[in-house]
Coordinates of C-alpha atoms in Angstrom, one line a residue:
M1196 CA 23.4 90.2 -151.1
T1197 CA 23.6 88.8 -154.4
V1198 CA 25.8 86.2 -154.9
F1199 CA 26.5 86.9 -158.9
R1200 CA 26.7 90.5 -159.8
T1201 CA 28.0 92.4 -162.9
S1202 CA 29.1 95.2 -162.0
I1203 CA 32.3 96.6 -161.1
P1204 CA 32.2 97.8 -157.1
Q1205 CA 33.7 102.0 -156.8
A1206 CA 36.9 99.8 -154.5
P1207 CA 37.6 97.5 -157.3
Q1208 CA 40.0 95.7 -154.7
E1209 CA 37.3 95.2 -152.5
E1210 CA 35.0 92.4 -154.1
P1211 CA 33.2 90.5 -151.8
T1212 CA 34.2 86.4 -151.1
L1213 CA 31.7 84.1 -150.3
R1214 CA 32.2 82.5 -147.2
L1215 CA 30.1 79.6 -145.5
L1216 CA 33.3 78.1 -143.2
E1217 CA 35.3 80.5 -141.5
A1218 CA 39.2 78.7 -141.2
D1219 CA 38.2 77.5 -137.9
G1220 CA 34.9 75.4 -139.5
T1221 CA 32.7 78.5 -137.8
R1222 CA 29.7 78.5 -140.0
H1223 CA 27.9 81.7 -141.1
P1224 CA 24.6 82.5 -142.4
H1225 CA 23.4 83.6 -145.4
E1226 CA 20.6 83.4 -147.6
E1227 CA 21.1 82.4 -150.9
L1228 CA 24.2 79.8 -149.8
D1229 CA 21.6 78.6 -146.9
A1230 CA 19.1 77.8 -149.9
A1231 CA 21.6 76.1 -151.9
I1232 CA 22.6 74.0 -149.6
A1233 CA 19.7 73.1 -147.8
D1234 CA 19.3 69.4 -148.3
V1235 CA 22.8 69.3 -146.7
T1236 CA 22.9 66.3 -144.5
A1237 CA 25.9 65.5 -142.0
E1238 CA 26.0 62.8 -143.7
Q1239 CA 27.0 64.2 -146.8
M1240 CA 29.4 66.1 -145.5
R1241 CA 31.0 63.8 -144.0
G1242 CA 31.6 62.0 -147.2
F1243 CA 32.8 65.6 -148.2
Y1244 CA 35.7 65.2 -145.6
R1245 CA 36.5 61.1 -146.4
D1246 CA 36.4 62.8 -150.4
M1247 CA 39.0 65.6 -149.7
V1248 CA 41.0 63.2 -147.5
M1249 CA 41.4 60.0 -149.9
I1250 CA 42.2 62.3 -153.2
R1251 CA 44.7 64.4 -151.2
A1252 CA 46.2 60.5 -150.3
A1253 CA 45.7 59.8 -154.2
D1254 CA 48.3 63.5 -153.9
L1255 CA 50.7 62.6 -152.4
E1256 CA 51.5 58.9 -153.2
A1257 CA 51.8 60.2 -156.7
T1258 CA 54.5 62.7 -155.9
N1259 CA 56.4 60.3 -154.7
L1260 CA 55.8 58.1 -157.2
Q1261 CA 57.0 60.6 -159.5
R1262 CA 60.4 60.7 -157.1
Q1263 CA 60.6 57.1 -157.2
G1264 CA 60.7 57.5 -161.4
Q1265 CA 57.5 55.8 -162.0
L1266 CA 55.3 58.9 -162.7
G1267 CA 56.6 61.6 -165.6
L1268 CA 55.5 64.1 -163.8
W1269 CA 52.7 65.0 -162.0
A1270 CA 51.0 68.3 -161.3
S1271 CA 49.4 69.0 -157.7
A1272 CA 46.3 69.7 -155.7
L1273 CA 47.2 70.2 -152.0
G1274 CA 45.3 72.2 -150.9
Q1275 CA 42.9 72.8 -153.9
E1276 CA 40.4 69.6 -152.6
G1277 CA 37.9 72.0 -151.0
A1278 CA 37.3 74.2 -154.5
Q1279 CA 37.5 71.2 -156.5
I1280 CA 35.2 68.6 -154.2
G1281 CA 32.8 71.4 -154.0
A1282 CA 32.2 72.4 -157.5
G1283 CA 32.8 68.3 -158.6
H1284 CA 29.3 67.4 -155.8
A1285 CA 27.6 70.1 -157.3
C1286 CA 27.1 69.1 -160.4
R1287 CA 24.6 66.1 -161.7
P1288 CA 25.2 62.9 -163.0
H1289 CA 24.8 64.3 -166.4
D1290 CA 26.1 67.8 -167.0
Y1291 CA 29.3 67.3 -168.4
L1292 CA 32.8 68.3 -166.6
V1293 CA 35.9 70.1 -168.6
P1294 CA 38.9 70.3 -166.0
T1295 CA 42.1 70.6 -166.8
Y1296 CA 45.9 68.9 -165.4
R1297 CA 44.7 69.2 -162.0
E1298 CA 41.3 68.5 -161.4
H1299 CA 42.3 65.2 -159.3
G1300 CA 38.9 66.3 -157.1
I1301 CA 36.7 66.9 -159.5
A1302 CA 38.1 63.0 -161.8
W1303 CA 37.4 61.7 -158.3
A1304 CA 33.6 63.7 -157.6
R1305 CA 33.3 61.9 -161.2
G1306 CA 33.6 58.4 -159.7
I1307 CA 37.1 58.5 -161.6
E1308 CA 39.5 56.1 -160.2
P1309 CA 43.1 58.1 -159.5
W1310 CA 45.4 55.0 -160.8
R1311 CA 43.9 56.0 -163.7
L1312 CA 44.8 59.6 -163.7
L1313 CA 48.6 57.7 -163.6
E1314 CA 48.8 56.1 -165.9
M1315 CA 48.1 59.2 -168.0
F1316 CA 51.2 61.0 -166.1
R1317 CA 53.1 57.6 -166.2
G1318 CA 52.2 57.4 -170.2
V1319 CA 51.0 54.7 -170.4
S1320 CA 47.5 56.2 -170.7
H1321 CA 45.7 58.5 -173.0
L1322 CA 43.0 59.3 -170.8
G1323 CA 41.9 56.5 -169.2
W1324 CA 37.9 57.1 -168.7
D1325 CA 35.2 57.0 -171.1
P1326 CA 34.1 60.5 -171.6
K1327 CA 30.7 60.1 -172.6
A1328 CA 30.3 57.2 -170.1
L1329 CA 31.3 59.8 -167.4
K1330 CA 31.2 62.7 -168.8
T1331 CA 33.5 63.3 -168.0
H1332 CA 36.3 65.8 -170.6
P1333 CA 40.0 63.6 -171.4
Y1334 CA 42.5 65.6 -169.0
M1335 CA 43.8 69.4 -170.4
I1336 CA 47.4 69.6 -170.9
V1337 CA 48.0 73.0 -173.1
L1338 CA 46.6 76.2 -170.4
G1339 CA 43.0 77.6 -171.6
S1340 CA 42.0 75.3 -174.6
Q1341 CA 39.4 73.6 -172.7
V1342 CA 37.7 76.3 -172.0
P1343 CA 36.7 77.3 -175.9
Q1344 CA 35.8 73.6 -176.5
G1345 CA 33.6 73.2 -173.0
V1346 CA 32.0 76.5 -174.2
G1347 CA 31.0 74.6 -177.9
Y1348 CA 30.2 71.4 -176.5
A1349 CA 27.8 74.2 -173.9
M1350 CA 26.7 75.1 -177.1
G1351 CA 26.3 72.1 -178.3
I1352 CA 23.6 71.4 -175.7
K1353 CA 21.1 74.5 -176.6
R1354 CA 21.2 73.3 -180.0
D1355 CA 20.2 69.8 -179.0
G1356 CA 17.1 72.3 -176.7
L1357 CA 18.3 70.5 -172.8
V1358 CA 18.5 73.9 -171.6
D1359 CA 15.4 75.3 -169.5
T1360 CA 12.6 72.1 -170.4
G1361 CA 12.0 72.3 -166.9
D1362 CA 13.2 68.7 -166.6
P1363 CA 16.0 67.8 -164.5
D1364 CA 17.1 64.7 -165.5
K1365 CA 17.0 66.4 -169.2
D1366 CA 17.9 70.6 -168.4
T1367 CA 22.6 70.4 -168.5
A1368 CA 25.2 72.4 -168.2
V1369 CA 28.1 73.3 -168.5
L1370 CA 31.1 73.2 -165.6
T1371 CA 34.9 74.3 -167.1
L1372 CA 37.8 74.3 -165.2
F1373 CA 41.3 77.0 -165.6
G1374 CA 43.3 78.4 -163.5
D1375 CA 44.1 81.8 -162.9
G1376 CA 47.0 81.5 -165.1
A1377 CA 45.4 80.2 -168.0
S1378 CA 42.4 82.8 -167.1
S1379 CA 45.3 85.2 -169.0
E1380 CA 45.3 82.9 -171.5
G1381 CA 43.5 84.1 -175.4
E1382 CA 41.8 80.8 -175.2
V1383 CA 39.5 82.2 -172.4
S1384 CA 38.3 85.8 -173.6
E1385 CA 37.8 84.1 -176.6
G1386 CA 35.0 81.3 -174.8
F1387 CA 34.0 84.5 -172.6
T1388 CA 32.9 86.0 -176.2
W1389 CA 30.9 83.6 -178.0
A1390 CA 29.2 81.7 -173.9
A1391 CA 27.5 85.3 -173.3
S1392 CA 27.1 85.9 -177.0
F1393 CA 25.4 82.6 -177.9
Q1394 CA 23.5 82.6 -174.3
T1395 CA 25.2 79.2 -173.2
P1396 CA 25.0 76.9 -170.0
T1397 CA 28.5 77.1 -169.3
V1398 CA 30.0 78.5 -165.5
F1399 CA 33.9 78.8 -166.1
F1400 CA 35.2 78.1 -162.5
T1401 CA 39.1 79.5 -161.7
Q1402 CA 40.4 78.2 -158.6
N1403 CA 42.4 81.5 -158.0
N1404 CA 46.1 79.4 -156.8
Q1405 CA 47.9 82.1 -155.7
W1406 CA 50.4 81.5 -158.2
A1407 CA 50.7 81.2 -162.6
I1408 CA 54.1 78.9 -161.5
S1409 CA 56.2 81.6 -160.6
V1410 CA 54.0 84.8 -161.0
P1411 CA 51.2 85.8 -158.3
T1412 CA 48.1 86.6 -158.7
S1413 CA 49.7 90.6 -158.0
V1414 CA 50.6 90.4 -161.7
Q1415 CA 48.8 88.8 -163.7
T1416 CA 45.9 91.1 -162.6
R1417 CA 45.5 94.0 -160.6
V1418 CA 41.2 93.8 -160.1
P1419 CA 40.2 90.3 -158.9
L1420 CA 40.1 87.7 -161.6
A1421 CA 35.6 87.5 -160.8
Q1422 CA 35.8 90.5 -161.7
R1423 CA 37.2 89.4 -165.7
S1424 CA 34.0 88.2 -167.1
R1425 CA 31.7 90.9 -165.7
G1426 CA 33.4 93.0 -169.0
W1427 CA 31.5 90.5 -170.7
G1428 CA 27.9 91.0 -169.1
I1429 CA 29.1 87.3 -167.8
P1430 CA 27.7 87.3 -163.4
S1431 CA 29.9 86.6 -161.6
A1432 CA 31.5 85.8 -158.7
R1433 CA 34.3 85.7 -156.1
V1434 CA 34.1 82.4 -153.1
D1435 CA 36.2 81.0 -150.8
G1436 CA 37.7 77.4 -152.6
N1437 CA 38.7 76.2 -149.7
D1438 CA 35.1 76.4 -148.1
V1439 CA 33.8 73.1 -149.3
L1440 CA 30.3 73.6 -148.1
G1441 CA 30.6 77.2 -150.0
V1442 CA 31.6 76.0 -153.4
L1443 CA 29.5 73.7 -153.1
A1444 CA 25.7 76.3 -152.9
A1445 CA 28.0 78.9 -155.7
T1446 CA 28.8 76.5 -158.1
R1447 CA 24.5 75.0 -158.2
I1448 CA 23.9 78.4 -158.2
A1449 CA 25.8 79.1 -161.2
M1450 CA 24.3 75.4 -162.9
D1451 CA 21.2 75.9 -161.3
A1452 CA 21.0 79.5 -163.4
A1453 CA 23.0 78.1 -166.7
R1454 CA 20.7 75.1 -167.0
S1455 CA 17.1 76.9 -166.7
G1456 CA 18.9 79.7 -169.9
G1457 CA 20.1 82.3 -167.8
G1458 CA 23.1 82.1 -169.7
P1459 CA 26.6 81.5 -168.3
R1460 CA 28.0 81.5 -165.1
F1461 CA 31.5 82.5 -163.9
I1462 CA 33.0 81.6 -160.5
E1463 CA 36.6 82.2 -158.8
A1464 CA 37.6 80.1 -156.0
L1465 CA 40.2 82.0 -153.9
T1466 CA 42.9 79.0 -152.9
Y1467 CA 45.8 77.9 -152.2
R1468 CA 48.5 75.6 -153.8
M1469 CA 50.3 73.9 -151.3
A1470 CA 52.5 71.7 -153.6
A1471 CA 54.6 73.5 -156.4
H1472 CA 52.8 73.9 -159.9
T1473 CA 54.2 70.5 -160.9
T1474 CA 57.4 68.0 -159.8
S1475 CA 60.1 69.8 -161.6
D1476 CA 59.3 73.3 -160.8
D1477 CA 60.8 74.4 -157.0
A1478 CA 58.2 76.6 -155.5
T1479 CA 60.2 77.5 -152.6
R1480 CA 62.2 80.4 -155.0
Y1481 CA 59.9 81.9 -155.1
R1482 CA 57.2 81.7 -152.2
P1483 CA 57.7 82.8 -149.1
S1484 CA 57.8 80.2 -146.5
E1485 CA 55.7 82.6 -144.1
E1486 CA 52.4 82.5 -146.8
E1487 CA 52.6 78.6 -147.3
E1488 CA 51.8 78.3 -143.5
S1489 CA 49.5 81.5 -143.7
W1490 CA 47.5 79.2 -146.5
R1491 CA 47.8 75.8 -144.4
Q1492 CA 46.0 77.3 -141.6
K1493 CA 43.0 77.5 -143.8
D1494 CA 42.9 74.5 -145.3
P1495 CA 40.2 73.3 -146.6
I1496 CA 40.1 69.3 -144.9
K1497 CA 40.6 70.9 -141.2
R1498 CA 37.8 72.9 -141.9
L1499 CA 34.9 70.8 -142.4
G1500 CA 36.6 69.1 -139.7
A1501 CA 36.4 72.0 -137.3
H1502 CA 32.7 72.4 -138.8
L1503 CA 31.4 69.0 -138.1
D1504 CA 33.3 68.4 -134.5
S1505 CA 31.0 71.4 -133.3
L1506 CA 28.0 69.8 -134.8
D1507 CA 29.1 66.4 -132.4
E1508 CA 28.8 65.2 -135.9
I1509 CA 32.2 63.6 -136.0
D1510 CA 34.4 61.0 -133.7
D1511 CA 38.5 60.2 -133.6
D1512 CA 36.9 56.6 -135.0
F1513 CA 35.7 58.1 -138.3
V1514 CA 38.6 60.8 -138.6
K1515 CA 40.7 57.6 -138.5
S1516 CA 39.6 55.7 -140.8
C1517 CA 39.4 57.8 -143.0
E1518 CA 43.0 58.5 -143.0
A1519 CA 43.0 54.7 -143.2
E1520 CA 41.8 54.0 -145.9
G1521 CA 43.2 57.3 -147.5
H1522 CA 46.7 55.7 -146.5
N1523 CA 44.8 52.4 -147.8
L1524 CA 43.8 53.7 -151.5
A1525 CA 47.8 55.2 -151.4
M1526 CA 50.1 51.7 -150.7
E1527 CA 47.0 50.4 -154.0
L1528 CA 48.0 52.7 -156.3
H1529 CA 51.9 52.0 -155.0
H1530 CA 51.9 48.7 -156.0
H1531 CA 49.3 49.2 -158.9
I1532 CA 52.4 51.4 -161.1
H1533 CA 55.1 50.0 -160.2
A1534 CA 53.6 46.5 -161.4
L1535 CA 52.0 48.2 -164.6
P1536 CA 53.7 46.7 -167.6
D1537 CA 55.5 48.8 -170.9
P1538 CA 52.8 49.4 -173.6
D1539 CA 53.0 48.4 -176.7
P1540 CA 54.5 51.7 -179.0
R1541 CA 52.0 51.2 -181.9
E1542 CA 49.5 52.1 -179.2
M1543 CA 49.6 55.9 -180.7
F1544 CA 49.6 55.2 -183.7
E1545 CA 45.9 54.0 -182.4
Y1546 CA 43.5 56.6 -181.4
V1547 CA 44.2 59.6 -183.4
Y1548 CA 41.0 59.6 -186.3
A1549 CA 37.8 57.9 -185.8
E1550 CA 38.4 56.5 -188.7
P1551 CA 41.9 54.7 -190.7
H1552 CA 44.0 57.6 -192.5
P1553 CA 46.2 57.0 -194.6
L1554 CA 48.5 60.0 -193.5
I1555 CA 48.7 57.5 -189.7
E1556 CA 48.8 54.7 -191.7
E1557 CA 52.8 56.3 -193.1
E1558 CA 54.1 57.4 -189.9
R1559 CA 53.2 53.7 -187.9
A1560 CA 55.0 51.9 -191.3
Q1561 CA 58.1 54.2 -190.8
F1562 CA 57.0 53.6 -186.9
E1563 CA 56.9 50.0 -187.3
A1564 CA 60.6 49.2 -190.0
F1565 CA 62.9 51.7 -187.1
Q1566 CA 62.0 49.0 -184.6
A1567 CA 62.4 46.3 -186.7
Q1568 CA 66.1 47.3 -187.3
F1569 CA 66.9 46.9 -183.3
E1570 CA 64.3 43.3 -183.4
E1571 CA 67.0 42.4 -185.9
D1572 CA 70.5 43.7 -183.6
E1573 CA 69.3 40.8 -181.1

């Protein structure tokens, strides 16, 4: 079976879902996917397991911190760790990643410490990492806005001659991520148009977590999301997003194709958002508990753990050590956020433009005059 397809099945709803690991950890053979991860060792799989445990611990603590009033908002990735860790580790260090606001596993895979994410949601940092150094774009809050930017970056890569050189240290692709809700935004269609027209080295990656806030995927689209890009001639695939190995394999294949001049690819990763859309949302008002329980049985961490156990490559000591590390990380985040001083509000004017701008300087002066009123009252 070909991984990436350009045609729509006669029965569109019968779109195949690529999978290497079943929910119980059973491993399925798949010639193309197996070849893509033939080099993955048991030690690396244990690393993926640890990564998912760590990012989940950080995620849960971030929600706790928001409830304590320490963060303004938090968008949880609970349940989506397999899709993000798999996709993140499929990229090479010089590939460029363009996330939305829920890609905490992507950030972890790129070496971005969770406290940097929390500082942004606390409102004390505009970013927290160097996009050039880590090849990872800032989190994008406006739905879909990152897609044309990711395509534009990919166009630049192509014009710089960093595609299809045959040198793995040079050939580069862009992984652009967005959710199922964002896939309905016009910017995604525009991104597809430009990527297809100019055959950019772009891999579009959507995590279909079944809900765009309170709107189910079944309302957003009448056919599987994986088929959306095919109208532009962009090959696509649907993969089980809770299968970290399947995601890793499919994303590697897509990134390799993009780097080698094969043009864009699109991946739909089927997963589930176990938490609410954000901490300002109440999922119990629109989502049945039976649905949540059915997806809880497909947990990506338990799935990989069961597979490793079947290989006799994991034991209780390792599981407990991961859980202990996760707990320690959560406590570090807790103390870090509680100890943060308030930032100087004038910093908001520092990073608007690369060079001084008269309008910004005028607004800075107005703000400083406004602040001075309160200082005089004291």
